[in-house]
PDB file of C-alpha atoms in Angstrom:
ATOM      1  CA  MET A 584       0.212   0.298   0.104  1.00 40.00           C
ATOM      2  CA  ARG A 585       1.175   3.533  -0.882  1.00 44.00           C
ATOM      3  CA  PRO A 586       1.001   5.947   2.238  1.00 44.00           C
ATOM      4  CA  PRO A 587      -0.510   9.440   1.881  1.00 49.00           C
ATOM      5  CA  ASN A 588       0.355  11.895  -0.590  1.00 66.00           C
ATOM      6  CA  GLU A 589       2.012   9.217  -3.329  1.00 86.00           C
ATOM      7  CA  TRP A 590       0.544   9.171  -6.439  1.00 91.00           C
ATOM      8  CA  ILE A 591      -1.138   6.161  -8.418  1.00 91.00           C
ATOM      9  CA  THR A 592      -2.322   6.173 -11.641  1.00 89.00           C
ATOM     10  CA  THR A 593      -4.598   4.089 -14.568  1.00 87.00           C
ATOM     11  CA  ASP A 594      -3.753   3.486 -18.021  1.00 80.00           C
ATOM     12  CA  GLY A 595      -7.107   5.380 -18.796  1.00 82.00           C
ATOM     13  CA  GLY A 596      -9.552   3.834 -17.204  1.00 87.00           C
ATOM     14  CA  PRO A 597     -11.253   4.582 -13.648  1.00 92.00           C
ATOM     15  CA  PHE A 598     -10.211   3.329 -10.232  1.00 94.00           C
ATOM     16  CA  CYS A 599     -12.026   1.163  -8.176  1.00 93.00           C
ATOM     17  CA  CYS A 600     -12.541   0.949  -4.362  1.00 93.00           C
ATOM     18  CA  LEU A 601     -13.367  -2.042  -2.472  1.00 92.00           C
ATOM     19  CA  PRO A 602     -13.226  -3.437   0.981  1.00 92.00           C
ATOM     20  CA  MET A 603     -10.076  -5.097   1.547  1.00 91.00           C
ATOM     21  CA  ARG A 604     -11.819  -8.508   2.515  1.00 89.00           C
ATOM     22  CA  VAL A 605     -13.294  -8.708  -1.358  1.00 90.00           C
ATOM     23  CA  ILE A 606     -10.377  -7.100  -2.832  1.00 90.00           C
ATOM     24  CA  ASP A 607      -9.444 -10.747  -4.545  1.00 90.00           C
ATOM     25  CA  ASP A 608     -12.876 -11.145  -5.895  1.00 90.00           C
ATOM     26  CA  TRP A 609     -12.248  -8.366  -8.366  1.00 91.00           C
ATOM     27  CA  PHE A 610     -11.604  -9.651 -11.996  1.00 90.00           C
ATOM     28  CA  GLY A 611     -10.672  -6.338 -13.465  1.00 87.00           C
ATOM     29  CA  VAL A 612     -10.019  -7.153 -17.252  1.00 84.00           C
ATOM     30  CA  ASP A 613      -9.394 -11.309 -16.534  1.00 84.00           C
ATOM     31  CA  ASN A 614     -13.071 -12.071 -17.241  1.00 75.00           C
ATOM     32  CA  MET A 615     -13.592 -10.022 -20.598  1.00 71.00           C
ATOM     33  CA  LYS A 616     -15.025 -12.162 -23.263  1.00 72.00           C
ATOM     34  CA  SER A 617     -13.956  -9.763 -25.908  1.00 68.00           C
ATOM     35  CA  ASP A 618     -11.918  -7.288 -26.960  1.00 67.00           C
ATOM     36  CA  ASP A 619     -14.420  -4.760 -26.305  1.00 65.00           C
ATOM     37  CA  PRO A 620     -13.510  -3.655 -22.527  1.00 56.00           C
ATOM     38  CA  ARG A 621     -17.257  -2.782 -22.019  1.00 60.00           C
ATOM     39  CA  ASP A 622     -18.221  -6.339 -22.233  1.00 67.00           C
ATOM     40  CA  GLY A 623     -19.443  -7.486 -18.904  1.00 73.00           C
ATOM     41  CA  SER A 624     -16.201  -7.710 -17.370  1.00 85.00           C
ATOM     42  CA  ASP A 625     -15.642  -6.089 -13.942  1.00 89.00           C
ATOM     43  CA  TYR A 626     -13.333  -3.614 -15.767  1.00 88.00           C
ATOM     44  CA  GLY A 627     -16.259  -2.921 -18.566  1.00 87.00           C
ATOM     45  CA  VAL A 628     -18.619  -2.241 -15.529  1.00 88.00           C
ATOM     46  CA  ALA A 629     -16.517   0.061 -13.787  1.00 90.00           C
ATOM     47  CA  CYS A 630     -15.952   1.896 -17.600  1.00 87.00           C
ATOM     48  CA  GLU A 631     -19.732   2.100 -17.720  1.00 87.00           C
ATOM     49  CA  SER A 632     -19.953   4.492 -15.021  1.00 88.00           C
ATOM     50  CA  THR A 633     -21.297   7.690 -15.814  1.00 88.00           C
ATOM     51  CA  GLU A 634     -20.383   9.961 -12.811  1.00 92.00           C
ATOM     52  CA  LEU A 635     -17.116  10.881 -11.645  1.00 93.00           C
ATOM     53  CA  VAL A 636     -18.132   9.065  -8.484  1.00 94.00           C
ATOM     54  CA  GLU A 637     -20.637   6.224  -8.361  1.00 93.00           C
ATOM     55  CA  LEU A 638     -21.549   3.352  -6.266  1.00 93.00           C
ATOM     56  CA  LEU A 639     -22.223   0.073  -8.069  1.00 90.00           C
ATOM     57  CA  VAL A 640     -22.684  -3.294  -6.875  1.00 88.00           C
ATOM     58  CA  LEU A 641     -21.070  -6.360  -8.630  1.00 86.00           C
ATOM     59  CA  ARG A 642     -21.706  -9.829  -7.699  1.00 85.00           C
ATOM     60  CA  GLY A 643     -22.746  -8.607  -4.183  1.00 85.00           C
ATOM     61  CA  MET A 644     -19.587  -6.371  -3.858  1.00 86.00           C
ATOM     62  CA  PRO A 645     -19.767  -2.670  -3.183  1.00 88.00           C
ATOM     63  CA  VAL A 646     -17.859  -1.042  -5.578  1.00 91.00           C
ATOM     64  CA  LEU A 647     -16.904   2.689  -5.621  1.00 93.00           C
ATOM     65  CA  VAL A 648     -15.966   3.985  -8.782  1.00 94.00           C
ATOM     66  CA  ILE A 649     -13.852   6.908  -9.286  1.00 93.00           C
ATOM     67  CA  ASP A 650     -13.214   8.333 -12.612  1.00 85.00           C
ATOM     68  CA  PRO A 651     -11.068  11.530 -12.607  1.00 71.00           C
ATOM     69  CA  GLU A 652     -11.036  11.374 -16.576  1.00 70.00           C
ATOM     70  CA  GLY A 653      -7.538  10.173 -16.816  1.00 63.00           C
ATOM     71  CA  GLY A 654      -5.346  12.009 -13.800  1.00 77.00           C
ATOM     72  CA  ALA A 655      -3.141  10.718 -11.231  1.00 90.00           C
ATOM     73  CA  ILE A 656      -4.549  10.347  -7.756  1.00 93.00           C
ATOM     74  CA  SER A 657      -3.366  10.759  -4.195  1.00 93.00           C
ATOM     75  CA  LEU A 658      -4.962  10.484  -0.700  1.00 91.00           C
ATOM     76  CA  ARG A 659      -4.771  13.744   1.581  1.00 87.00           C
ATOM     77  CA  PRO A 660      -5.051  13.328   5.083  1.00 76.00           C
ATOM     78  CA  VAL A 661      -7.300  15.723   6.494  1.00 86.00           C
ATOM     79  CA  ASP A 662      -9.544  15.537   9.990  1.00 87.00           C
ATOM     80  CA  GLY A 663     -13.335  14.378   9.631  1.00 90.00           C
ATOM     81  CA  GLU A 664     -13.195  13.418   5.957  1.00 93.00           C
ATOM     82  CA  ILE A 665     -11.169  11.419   3.040  1.00 93.00           C
ATOM     83  CA  GLN A 666      -9.726  13.387   0.287  1.00 94.00           C
ATOM     84  CA  ILE A 667      -8.954  11.949  -3.127  1.00 93.00           C
ATOM     85  CA  VAL A 668      -7.098  14.263  -5.088  1.00 93.00           C
ATOM     86  CA  SER A 669      -6.986  14.110  -8.694  1.00 92.00           C
ATOM     87  CA  TRP A 670      -3.989  15.626 -10.727  1.00 92.00           C
ATOM     88  CA  ILE A 671      -5.569  16.990 -13.961  1.00 91.00           C
ATOM     89  CA  TYR A 672      -2.720  19.271 -14.993  1.00 91.00           C
ATOM     90  CA  GLY A 673       0.427  20.959 -13.345  1.00 93.00           C
ATOM     91  CA  GLU A 674       3.951  20.819 -13.040  1.00 93.00           C
ATOM     92  CA  SER A 675       4.831  19.863  -9.615  1.00 91.00           C
ATOM     93  CA  VAL A 676       2.922  18.689  -6.165  1.00 89.00           C
ATOM     94  CA  GLY A 677       3.318  22.147  -4.998  1.00 91.00           C
ATOM     95  CA  GLN A 678       1.355  23.519  -7.955  1.00 93.00           C
ATOM     96  CA  ILE A 679      -1.422  21.146  -7.226  1.00 93.00           C
ATOM     97  CA  GLU A 680      -1.480  22.077  -3.258  1.00 91.00           C
ATOM     98  CA  GLY A 681      -1.570  25.780  -4.758  1.00 94.00           C
ATOM     99  CA  ALA A 682      -4.580  24.869  -6.580  1.00 95.00           C
ATOM    100  CA  LEU A 683      -6.248  23.021  -3.532  1.00 94.00           C
ATOM    101  CA  SER A 684      -5.548  25.937  -1.430  1.00 94.00           C
ATOM    102  CA  LEU A 685      -7.537  27.927  -3.384  1.00 96.00           C
ATOM    103  CA  PRO A 686     -11.600  28.228  -2.979  1.00 97.00           C
ATOM    104  CA  PRO A 687     -12.952  25.668  -5.560  1.00 97.00           C
ATOM    105  CA  GLU A 688     -13.942  27.244  -9.101  1.00 96.00           C
ATOM    106  CA  ARG A 689     -16.897  25.167  -9.358  1.00 96.00           C
ATOM    107  CA  VAL A 690     -18.725  22.088  -7.898  1.00 97.00           C
ATOM    108  CA  LEU A 691     -18.650  19.308 -10.409  1.00 96.00           C
ATOM    109  CA  GLN A 692     -20.954  16.853  -8.339  1.00 96.00           C
ATOM    110  CA  GLU A 693     -22.813  16.165  -4.894  1.00 96.00           C
ATOM    111  CA  CYS A 694     -24.180  12.723  -4.075  1.00 95.00           C
ATOM    112  CA  LEU A 695     -24.879  10.665  -1.270  1.00 95.00           C
ATOM    113  CA  LEU A 696     -23.352   7.215  -1.446  1.00 93.00           C
ATOM    114  CA  GLY A 697     -24.358   3.969   0.551  1.00 89.00           C
ATOM    115  CA  PRO A 698     -24.720   1.625   2.052  1.00 88.00           C
ATOM    116  CA  LEU A 699     -21.294   1.129   2.536  1.00 89.00           C
ATOM    117  CA  GLU A 700     -18.788  -1.636   3.819  1.00 88.00           C
ATOM    118  CA  THR A 701     -17.102   0.244   6.937  1.00 92.00           C
ATOM    119  CA  GLY A 702     -13.219  -0.756   7.705  1.00 93.00           C
ATOM    120  CA  GLN A 703     -10.501  -0.881   5.389  1.00 94.00           C
ATOM    121  CA  MET A 704     -10.783  -0.021   1.864  1.00 93.00           C
ATOM    122  CA  CYS A 705      -8.243  -0.005  -1.135  1.00 93.00           C
ATOM    123  CA  VAL A 706      -8.117   2.229  -4.213  1.00 93.00           C
ATOM    124  CA  PHE A 707      -6.276   0.611  -7.264  1.00 92.00           C
ATOM    125  CA  ASP A 708      -6.541   0.854 -11.230  1.00 91.00           C
ATOM    126  CA  SER A 709      -9.970  -0.682 -11.993  1.00 91.00           C
ATOM    127  CA  ALA A 710      -8.328  -2.952 -14.992  1.00 89.00           C
ATOM    128  CA  TYR A 711      -6.207  -5.084 -12.548  1.00 89.00           C
ATOM    129  CA  PRO A 712      -7.318  -7.971 -10.620  1.00 89.00           C
ATOM    130  CA  GLY A 713      -7.478  -7.608  -7.201  1.00 84.00           C
ATOM    131  CA  ALA A 714      -5.107  -9.972  -5.970  1.00 81.00           C
ATOM    132  CA  GLU A 715      -2.907  -8.462  -8.730  1.00 86.00           C
ATOM    133  CA  ARG A 716      -3.618  -4.785  -7.967  1.00 84.00           C
ATOM    134  CA  GLY A 717      -0.044  -3.310  -8.119  1.00 82.00           C
ATOM    135  CA  PRO A 718       0.072   0.125  -6.851  1.00 85.00           C
ATOM    136  CA  SER A 719      -2.717   1.080  -4.562  1.00 89.00           C
ATOM    137  CA  LEU A 720      -3.491   3.501  -1.726  1.00 91.00           C
ATOM    138  CA  ALA A 721      -5.386   2.097   1.417  1.00 90.00           C
ATOM    139  CA  PHE A 722      -7.833   4.047   4.125  1.00 91.00           C
ATOM    140  CA  SER A 723     -10.086   3.310   6.697  1.00 92.00           C
ATOM    141  CA  LEU A 724     -13.902   4.179   5.883  1.00 92.00           C
ATOM    142  CA  ASP A 725     -15.825   4.653   9.196  1.00 92.00           C
ATOM    143  CA  TRP A 726     -19.214   5.409   7.814  1.00 92.00           C
ATOM    144  CA  PRO A 727     -21.915   3.217   6.065  1.00 92.00           C
ATOM    145  CA  MET A 728     -23.139   6.372   4.336  1.00 93.00           C
ATOM    146  CA  VAL A 729     -20.962   8.642   2.637  1.00 93.00           C
ATOM    147  CA  SER A 730     -21.623  12.476   1.519  1.00 95.00           C
ATOM    148  CA  CYS A 731     -19.198  12.889  -1.618  1.00 95.00           C
ATOM    149  CA  ARG A 732     -18.516  16.456  -3.139  1.00 96.00           C
ATOM    150  CA  VAL A 733     -16.548  16.639  -5.953  1.00 96.00           C
ATOM    151  CA  GLU A 734     -14.970  20.237  -6.644  1.00 96.00           C
ATOM    152  CA  LEU A 735     -12.765  21.806  -9.533  1.00 96.00           C
ATOM    153  CA  HIS A 736      -9.871  23.641  -8.537  1.00 96.00           C
ATOM    154  CA  ARG A 737      -7.639  25.976 -10.348  1.00 96.00           C
ATOM    155  CA  LEU A 738      -4.500  27.757 -10.259  1.00 94.00           C
ATOM    156  CA  PRO A 739      -4.628  30.161 -13.071  1.00 92.00           C
ATOM    157  CA  ASP A 740      -1.992  29.187 -15.654  1.00 91.00           C
ATOM    158  CA  GLU A 741      -0.490  26.599 -13.645  1.00 92.00           C
ATOM    159  CA  ALA A 742      -2.323  23.549 -12.570  1.00 94.00           C
ATOM    160  CA  MET A 743      -5.456  22.144 -11.896  1.00 94.00           C
ATOM    161  CA  ALA A 744      -7.163  19.387  -9.556  1.00 94.00           C
ATOM    162  CA  MET A 745     -10.004  17.369  -8.825  1.00 94.00           C
ATOM    163  CA  LEU A 746     -10.855  17.115  -5.017  1.00 94.00           C
ATOM    164  CA  PHE A 747     -12.971  14.194  -4.082  1.00 94.00           C
ATOM    165  CA  ARG A 748     -14.121  14.875  -0.459  1.00 95.00           C
ATOM    166  CA  LEU A 749     -16.045  12.108   1.192  1.00 94.00           C
ATOM    167  CA  ARG A 750     -17.443  12.613   4.697  1.00 94.00           C
ATOM    168  CA  ASP A 751     -20.146  11.084   7.279  1.00 94.00           C
ATOM    169  CA  GLY A 752     -23.332  10.946   5.062  1.00 90.00           C
ATOM    170  CA  ALA A 753     -25.577  10.703   8.755  1.00 79.00           C
ATOM    171  CA  LEU A 754     -24.481  14.239   9.384  1.00 62.00           C
TER     172      LEU A 754
END
């Protein structure tokens, strides 16, 4: 697992977030039936998500699909919420942090997600089977209902990032 503030990427598809206890049940592209990634494989189901963040249930597994539109992501430690940062453009982490220090340019999505399983969660490239997931991020989820707000932050002419803010949805 990668510690907070390290970045992971995909080859262009979305990330998935699963409870650690079912991580090995995610098949990624291994259950593809054709060259079309949207053929019902686990990866294909994740790719069909139409939102920046969406909760799906696949074979009884709660799967949180995070689609930052091709950016690298990282976790930011913040009291009272889980922050997932998506690096859209910028030359340095400092520029991304500069963009995040400014008020959001706009809110891209707000939603309530749940019920979710609490406990250790893992975020990784949805194309990979869970057992072979490679670089991943881990966090502890303490709330069965999650309020999610996706914000766009921009440092003019230097950087842009999306911020996925996950909070206790019961508040």
